[in-house]
Amino acid sequence: MEARLNLLASPVAGKLVKHLVAASKTIDETGLPIATQELVRIRASQINGCGFCLDMHTKEAAHAGETAQRLNLIATWREAKVFTEAERAALELAEQGTRIADAAGGVPDEVWENAAKHYDEDQLLGLVSLIALINTFNRLNVIVQQPAGDYQVGMFG
């Protein structure tokens, strides 16, 4: 499979991705745990069908010490016993934020309130920003049909 556009060779795409990656790095400053960040990235990417992001974030998560069991159970987090209550709240917010068009009123109050029980304001800002950014990356990659499988850990910094 060939991508419709070569994002890795385009100077304009390079500038865009550079800014998106810089925004993503700012999320680390919010105190949102790295493991939670990767779980959220993976779950949104599963929902959006972004193979490139799934390839990238499962490899990055494994490299950071995430277990194969947890990685394999992300799509079924409601039934899996391997996630903390805080991670469950983040995954629920990620799902609702990713499927925002499916809910006439946006993210339900109870989903937000559950996340707010586990994360402070900076972490919530990080979580919301992370959900928005991974959805941006997913859409960019899905639209151009960016192929998956070649990602190397640390490839983008």
PDB file of C-alpha atoms in Angstrom:
ATOM      1  CA  MET A   1       0.000   0.000   0.000  1.00  0.00           C
ATOM      2  CA  GLU A   2       1.263   3.427  -0.924  1.00  0.00           C
ATOM      3  CA  ALA A   3       0.250   6.610   0.860  1.00  0.00           C
ATOM      4  CA  ARG A   4      -1.712   9.127  -1.180  1.00  0.00           C
ATOM      5  CA  LEU A   5       0.750  11.819  -0.101  1.00  0.00           C
ATOM      6  CA  ASN A   6       4.293  11.344   1.153  1.00  0.00           C
ATOM      7  CA  LEU A   7       4.015  13.105   4.494  1.00  0.00           C
ATOM      8  CA  LEU A   8       7.552  12.170   5.440  1.00  0.00           C
ATOM      9  CA  ALA A   9       9.060  13.858   2.367  1.00  0.00           C
ATOM     10  CA  SER A  10       6.908  16.989   2.214  1.00  0.00           C
ATOM     11  CA  PRO A  11       8.462  20.124   3.747  1.00  0.00           C
ATOM     12  CA  VAL A  12       4.986  21.533   4.448  1.00  0.00           C
ATOM     13  CA  ALA A  13       3.836  18.297   6.112  1.00  0.00           C
ATOM     14  CA  GLY A  14       7.110  18.269   8.050  1.00  0.00           C
ATOM     15  CA  LYS A  15       6.331  21.708   9.510  1.00  0.00           C
ATOM     16  CA  LEU A  16       2.789  20.672  10.386  1.00  0.00           C
ATOM     17  CA  VAL A  17       3.870  17.442  12.052  1.00  0.00           C
ATOM     18  CA  LYS A  18       6.675  19.251  13.895  1.00  0.00           C
ATOM     19  CA  HIS A  19       4.128  21.595  15.504  1.00  0.00           C
ATOM     20  CA  LEU A  20       1.750  18.757  16.358  1.00  0.00           C
ATOM     21  CA  VAL A  21       4.588  16.754  17.930  1.00  0.00           C
ATOM     22  CA  ALA A  22       5.672  19.830  19.927  1.00  0.00           C
ATOM     23  CA  ALA A  23       2.105  20.194  21.225  1.00  0.00           C
ATOM     24  CA  SER A  24       2.126  16.504  22.153  1.00  0.00           C
ATOM     25  CA  LYS A  25       5.353  16.932  24.137  1.00  0.00           C
ATOM     26  CA  THR A  26       3.734  19.739  26.144  1.00  0.00           C
ATOM     27  CA  ILE A  27       1.223  17.194  27.454  1.00  0.00           C
ATOM     28  CA  ASP A  28       4.081  15.502  29.341  1.00  0.00           C
ATOM     29  CA  GLU A  29       4.345  18.676  31.462  1.00  0.00           C
ATOM     30  CA  THR A  30       0.779  18.231  32.760  1.00  0.00           C
ATOM     31  CA  GLY A  31       1.673  15.212  34.894  1.00  0.00           C
ATOM     32  CA  LEU A  32      -0.613  12.870  32.967  1.00  0.00           C
ATOM     33  CA  PRO A  33       1.096   9.466  33.276  1.00  0.00           C
ATOM     34  CA  ILE A  34       2.892   8.288  30.123  1.00  0.00           C
ATOM     35  CA  ALA A  35       1.196   4.876  30.347  1.00  0.00           C
ATOM     36  CA  THR A  36      -2.206   6.566  30.366  1.00  0.00           C
ATOM     37  CA  GLN A  37      -1.192   8.710  27.413  1.00  0.00           C
ATOM     38  CA  GLU A  38      -0.279   5.666  25.343  1.00  0.00           C
ATOM     39  CA  LEU A  39      -3.462   3.793  26.327  1.00  0.00           C
ATOM     40  CA  VAL A  40      -5.534   6.769  25.182  1.00  0.00           C
ATOM     41  CA  ARG A  41      -3.599   7.126  21.923  1.00  0.00           C
ATOM     42  CA  ILE A  42      -4.048   3.440  21.179  1.00  0.00           C
ATOM     43  CA  ARG A  43      -7.770   3.381  22.001  1.00  0.00           C
ATOM     44  CA  ALA A  44      -8.570   6.420  19.851  1.00  0.00           C
ATOM     45  CA  SER A  45      -6.477   4.957  17.031  1.00  0.00           C
ATOM     46  CA  GLN A  46      -8.384   1.673  17.285  1.00  0.00           C
ATOM     47  CA  ILE A  47     -11.696   3.508  17.010  1.00  0.00           C
ATOM     48  CA  ASN A  48     -10.485   5.581  14.059  1.00  0.00           C
ATOM     49  CA  GLY A  49      -8.839   2.646  12.288  1.00  0.00           C
ATOM     50  CA  CYS A  50      -5.438   4.333  12.091  1.00  0.00           C
ATOM     51  CA  GLY A  51      -2.938   1.547  11.459  1.00  0.00           C
ATOM     52  CA  PHE A  52       0.055   3.875  11.428  1.00  0.00           C
ATOM     53  CA  CYS A  53      -0.759   5.303  14.872  1.00  0.00           C
ATOM     54  CA  LEU A  54      -1.532   1.836  16.261  1.00  0.00           C
ATOM     55  CA  ASP A  55       1.823   0.587  14.996  1.00  0.00           C
ATOM     56  CA  MET A  56       3.608   3.589  16.488  1.00  0.00           C
ATOM     57  CA  HIS A  57       1.921   3.730  19.882  1.00  0.00           C
ATOM     58  CA  THR A  58       1.838   0.003  20.612  1.00  0.00           C
ATOM     59  CA  LYS A  59       5.579  -0.108  19.911  1.00  0.00           C
ATOM     60  CA  GLU A  60       6.246   3.005  22.000  1.00  0.00           C
ATOM     61  CA  ALA A  61       4.119   1.639  24.863  1.00  0.00           C
ATOM     62  CA  ALA A  62       5.873  -1.743  24.797  1.00  0.00           C
ATOM     63  CA  HIS A  63       9.254   0.001  24.715  1.00  0.00           C
ATOM     64  CA  ALA A  64       8.200   2.025  27.790  1.00  0.00           C
ATOM     65  CA  GLY A  65       7.387  -1.200  29.649  1.00  0.00           C
ATOM     66  CA  GLU A  66       3.697  -1.735  28.908  1.00  0.00           C
ATOM     67  CA  THR A  67       2.757  -5.413  29.033  1.00  0.00           C
ATOM     68  CA  ALA A  68       1.472  -7.402  26.071  1.00  0.00           C
ATOM     69  CA  GLN A  69      -1.553  -8.402  28.139  1.00  0.00           C
ATOM     70  CA  ARG A  70      -2.640  -4.805  28.710  1.00  0.00           C
ATOM     71  CA  LEU A  71      -1.917  -3.821  25.105  1.00  0.00           C
ATOM     72  CA  ASN A  72      -3.999  -6.735  23.851  1.00  0.00           C
ATOM     73  CA  LEU A  73      -6.934  -5.813  26.105  1.00  0.00           C
ATOM     74  CA  ILE A  74      -7.242  -2.074  25.412  1.00  0.00           C
ATOM     75  CA  ALA A  75     -10.181  -2.503  23.033  1.00  0.00           C
ATOM     76  CA  THR A  76     -12.006  -4.457  25.743  1.00  0.00           C
ATOM     77  CA  TRP A  77     -10.996  -2.291  28.699  1.00  0.00           C
ATOM     78  CA  ARG A  78     -14.479  -2.442  30.251  1.00  0.00           C
ATOM     79  CA  GLU A  79     -14.197  -6.204  30.767  1.00  0.00           C
ATOM     80  CA  ALA A  80     -10.472  -6.368  31.501  1.00  0.00           C
ATOM     81  CA  LYS A  81      -9.253  -6.345  35.109  1.00  0.00           C
ATOM     82  CA  VAL A  82      -5.799  -5.020  34.224  1.00  0.00           C
ATOM     83  CA  PHE A  83      -6.618  -1.293  34.116  1.00  0.00           C
ATOM     84  CA  THR A  84      -6.856   1.075  37.072  1.00  0.00           C
ATOM     85  CA  GLU A  85      -9.987   3.125  37.730  1.00  0.00           C
ATOM     86  CA  ALA A  86      -8.093   6.239  36.602  1.00  0.00           C
ATOM     87  CA  GLU A  87      -7.074   4.545  33.343  1.00  0.00           C
ATOM     88  CA  ARG A  88     -10.668   3.417  32.798  1.00  0.00           C
ATOM     89  CA  ALA A  89     -11.867   6.997  33.263  1.00  0.00           C
ATOM     90  CA  ALA A  90      -9.282   8.212  30.739  1.00  0.00           C
ATOM     91  CA  LEU A  91     -10.239   5.505  28.242  1.00  0.00           C
ATOM     92  CA  GLU A  92     -13.932   6.365  28.590  1.00  0.00           C
ATOM     93  CA  LEU A  93     -13.199  10.059  28.022  1.00  0.00           C
ATOM     94  CA  ALA A  94     -11.040   9.120  25.024  1.00  0.00           C
ATOM     95  CA  GLU A  95     -13.858   7.065  23.524  1.00  0.00           C
ATOM     96  CA  GLN A  96     -16.469   9.751  24.104  1.00  0.00           C
ATOM     97  CA  GLY A  97     -14.159  12.496  22.822  1.00  0.00           C
ATOM     98  CA  THR A  98     -13.279  10.456  19.742  1.00  0.00           C
ATOM     99  CA  ARG A  99     -16.914   9.642  19.006  1.00  0.00           C
ATOM    100  CA  ILE A 100     -18.057  13.185  19.765  1.00  0.00           C
ATOM    101  CA  ALA A 101     -20.181  13.375  16.607  1.00  0.00           C
ATOM    102  CA  ASP A 102     -22.206  10.365  17.794  1.00  0.00           C
ATOM    103  CA  ALA A 103     -23.454  12.202  20.891  1.00  0.00           C
ATOM    104  CA  ALA A 104     -25.744  15.162  20.319  1.00  0.00           C
ATOM    105  CA  GLY A 105     -24.651  16.785  23.565  1.00  0.00           C
ATOM    106  CA  GLY A 106     -20.947  15.983  23.278  1.00  0.00           C
ATOM    107  CA  VAL A 107     -19.159  14.235  26.143  1.00  0.00           C
ATOM    108  CA  PRO A 108     -21.664  13.324  28.896  1.00  0.00           C
ATOM    109  CA  ASP A 109     -21.268  15.047  32.266  1.00  0.00           C
ATOM    110  CA  GLU A 110     -20.871  11.730  34.105  1.00  0.00           C
ATOM    111  CA  VAL A 111     -17.912  10.795  31.896  1.00  0.00           C
ATOM    112  CA  TRP A 112     -16.249  14.149  32.611  1.00  0.00           C
ATOM    113  CA  GLU A 113     -17.008  13.952  36.344  1.00  0.00           C
ATOM    114  CA  ASN A 114     -15.518  10.458  36.535  1.00  0.00           C
ATOM    115  CA  ALA A 115     -12.307  11.654  34.877  1.00  0.00           C
ATOM    116  CA  ALA A 116     -12.219  14.684  37.200  1.00  0.00           C
ATOM    117  CA  LYS A 117     -12.206  12.314  40.213  1.00  0.00           C
ATOM    118  CA  HIS A 118      -8.867  10.899  39.080  1.00  0.00           C
ATOM    119  CA  TYR A 119      -7.036  13.806  37.433  1.00  0.00           C
ATOM    120  CA  ASP A 120      -6.287  17.386  38.471  1.00  0.00           C
ATOM    121  CA  GLU A 121      -6.988  20.341  36.170  1.00  0.00           C
ATOM    122  CA  ASP A 122      -3.594  20.237  34.444  1.00  0.00           C
ATOM    123  CA  GLN A 123      -3.916  16.507  33.850  1.00  0.00           C
ATOM    124  CA  LEU A 124      -7.465  16.949  32.525  1.00  0.00           C
ATOM    125  CA  LEU A 125      -6.196  19.624  30.146  1.00  0.00           C
ATOM    126  CA  GLY A 126      -3.473  17.201  29.086  1.00  0.00           C
ATOM    127  CA  LEU A 127      -5.997  14.423  28.593  1.00  0.00           C
ATOM    128  CA  VAL A 128      -8.374  16.570  26.535  1.00  0.00           C
ATOM    129  CA  SER A 129      -5.495  17.925  24.453  1.00  0.00           C
ATOM    130  CA  LEU A 130      -4.115  14.429  23.940  1.00  0.00           C
ATOM    131  CA  ILE A 131      -7.496  13.174  22.712  1.00  0.00           C
ATOM    132  CA  ALA A 132      -7.760  16.103  20.294  1.00  0.00           C
ATOM    133  CA  LEU A 133      -4.201  15.621  19.014  1.00  0.00           C
ATOM    134  CA  ILE A 134      -4.381  11.862  18.492  1.00  0.00           C
ATOM    135  CA  ASN A 135      -7.639  12.326  16.616  1.00  0.00           C
ATOM    136  CA  THR A 136      -5.873  14.896  14.415  1.00  0.00           C
ATOM    137  CA  PHE A 137      -3.007  12.489  13.732  1.00  0.00           C
ATOM    138  CA  ASN A 138      -5.476   9.631  13.101  1.00  0.00           C
ATOM    139  CA  ARG A 139      -7.441  11.644  10.583  1.00  0.00           C
ATOM    140  CA  LEU A 140      -4.331  12.860   8.799  1.00  0.00           C
ATOM    141  CA  ASN A 141      -2.961   9.321   8.464  1.00  0.00           C
ATOM    142  CA  VAL A 142      -6.278   7.661   7.570  1.00  0.00           C
ATOM    143  CA  ILE A 143      -7.106  10.235   4.884  1.00  0.00           C
ATOM    144  CA  VAL A 144      -3.719   9.865   3.170  1.00  0.00           C
ATOM    145  CA  GLN A 145      -3.694   6.095   3.795  1.00  0.00           C
ATOM    146  CA  GLN A 146      -0.352   6.144   5.601  1.00  0.00           C
ATOM    147  CA  PRO A 147       0.792   2.503   5.678  1.00  0.00           C
ATOM    148  CA  ALA A 148       1.571   0.779   8.961  1.00  0.00           C
ATOM    149  CA  GLY A 149       4.289  -1.622  10.011  1.00  0.00           C
ATOM    150  CA  ASP A 150       7.552   0.243   9.462  1.00  0.00           C
ATOM    151  CA  TYR A 151       7.544   2.486  12.517  1.00  0.00           C
ATOM    152  CA  GLN A 152      10.700   2.352  14.649  1.00  0.00           C
ATOM    153  CA  VAL A 153      10.631   3.375  18.339  1.00  0.00           C
ATOM    154  CA  GLY A 154      11.750   6.972  18.762  1.00  0.00           C
ATOM    155  CA  MET A 155      11.345   7.786  15.068  1.00  0.00           C
ATOM    156  CA  PHE A 156       9.677  11.130  15.824  1.00  0.00           C
ATOM    157  CA  GLY A 157      11.683  12.159  18.824  1.00  0.00           C
TER     158      GLY A 157
END
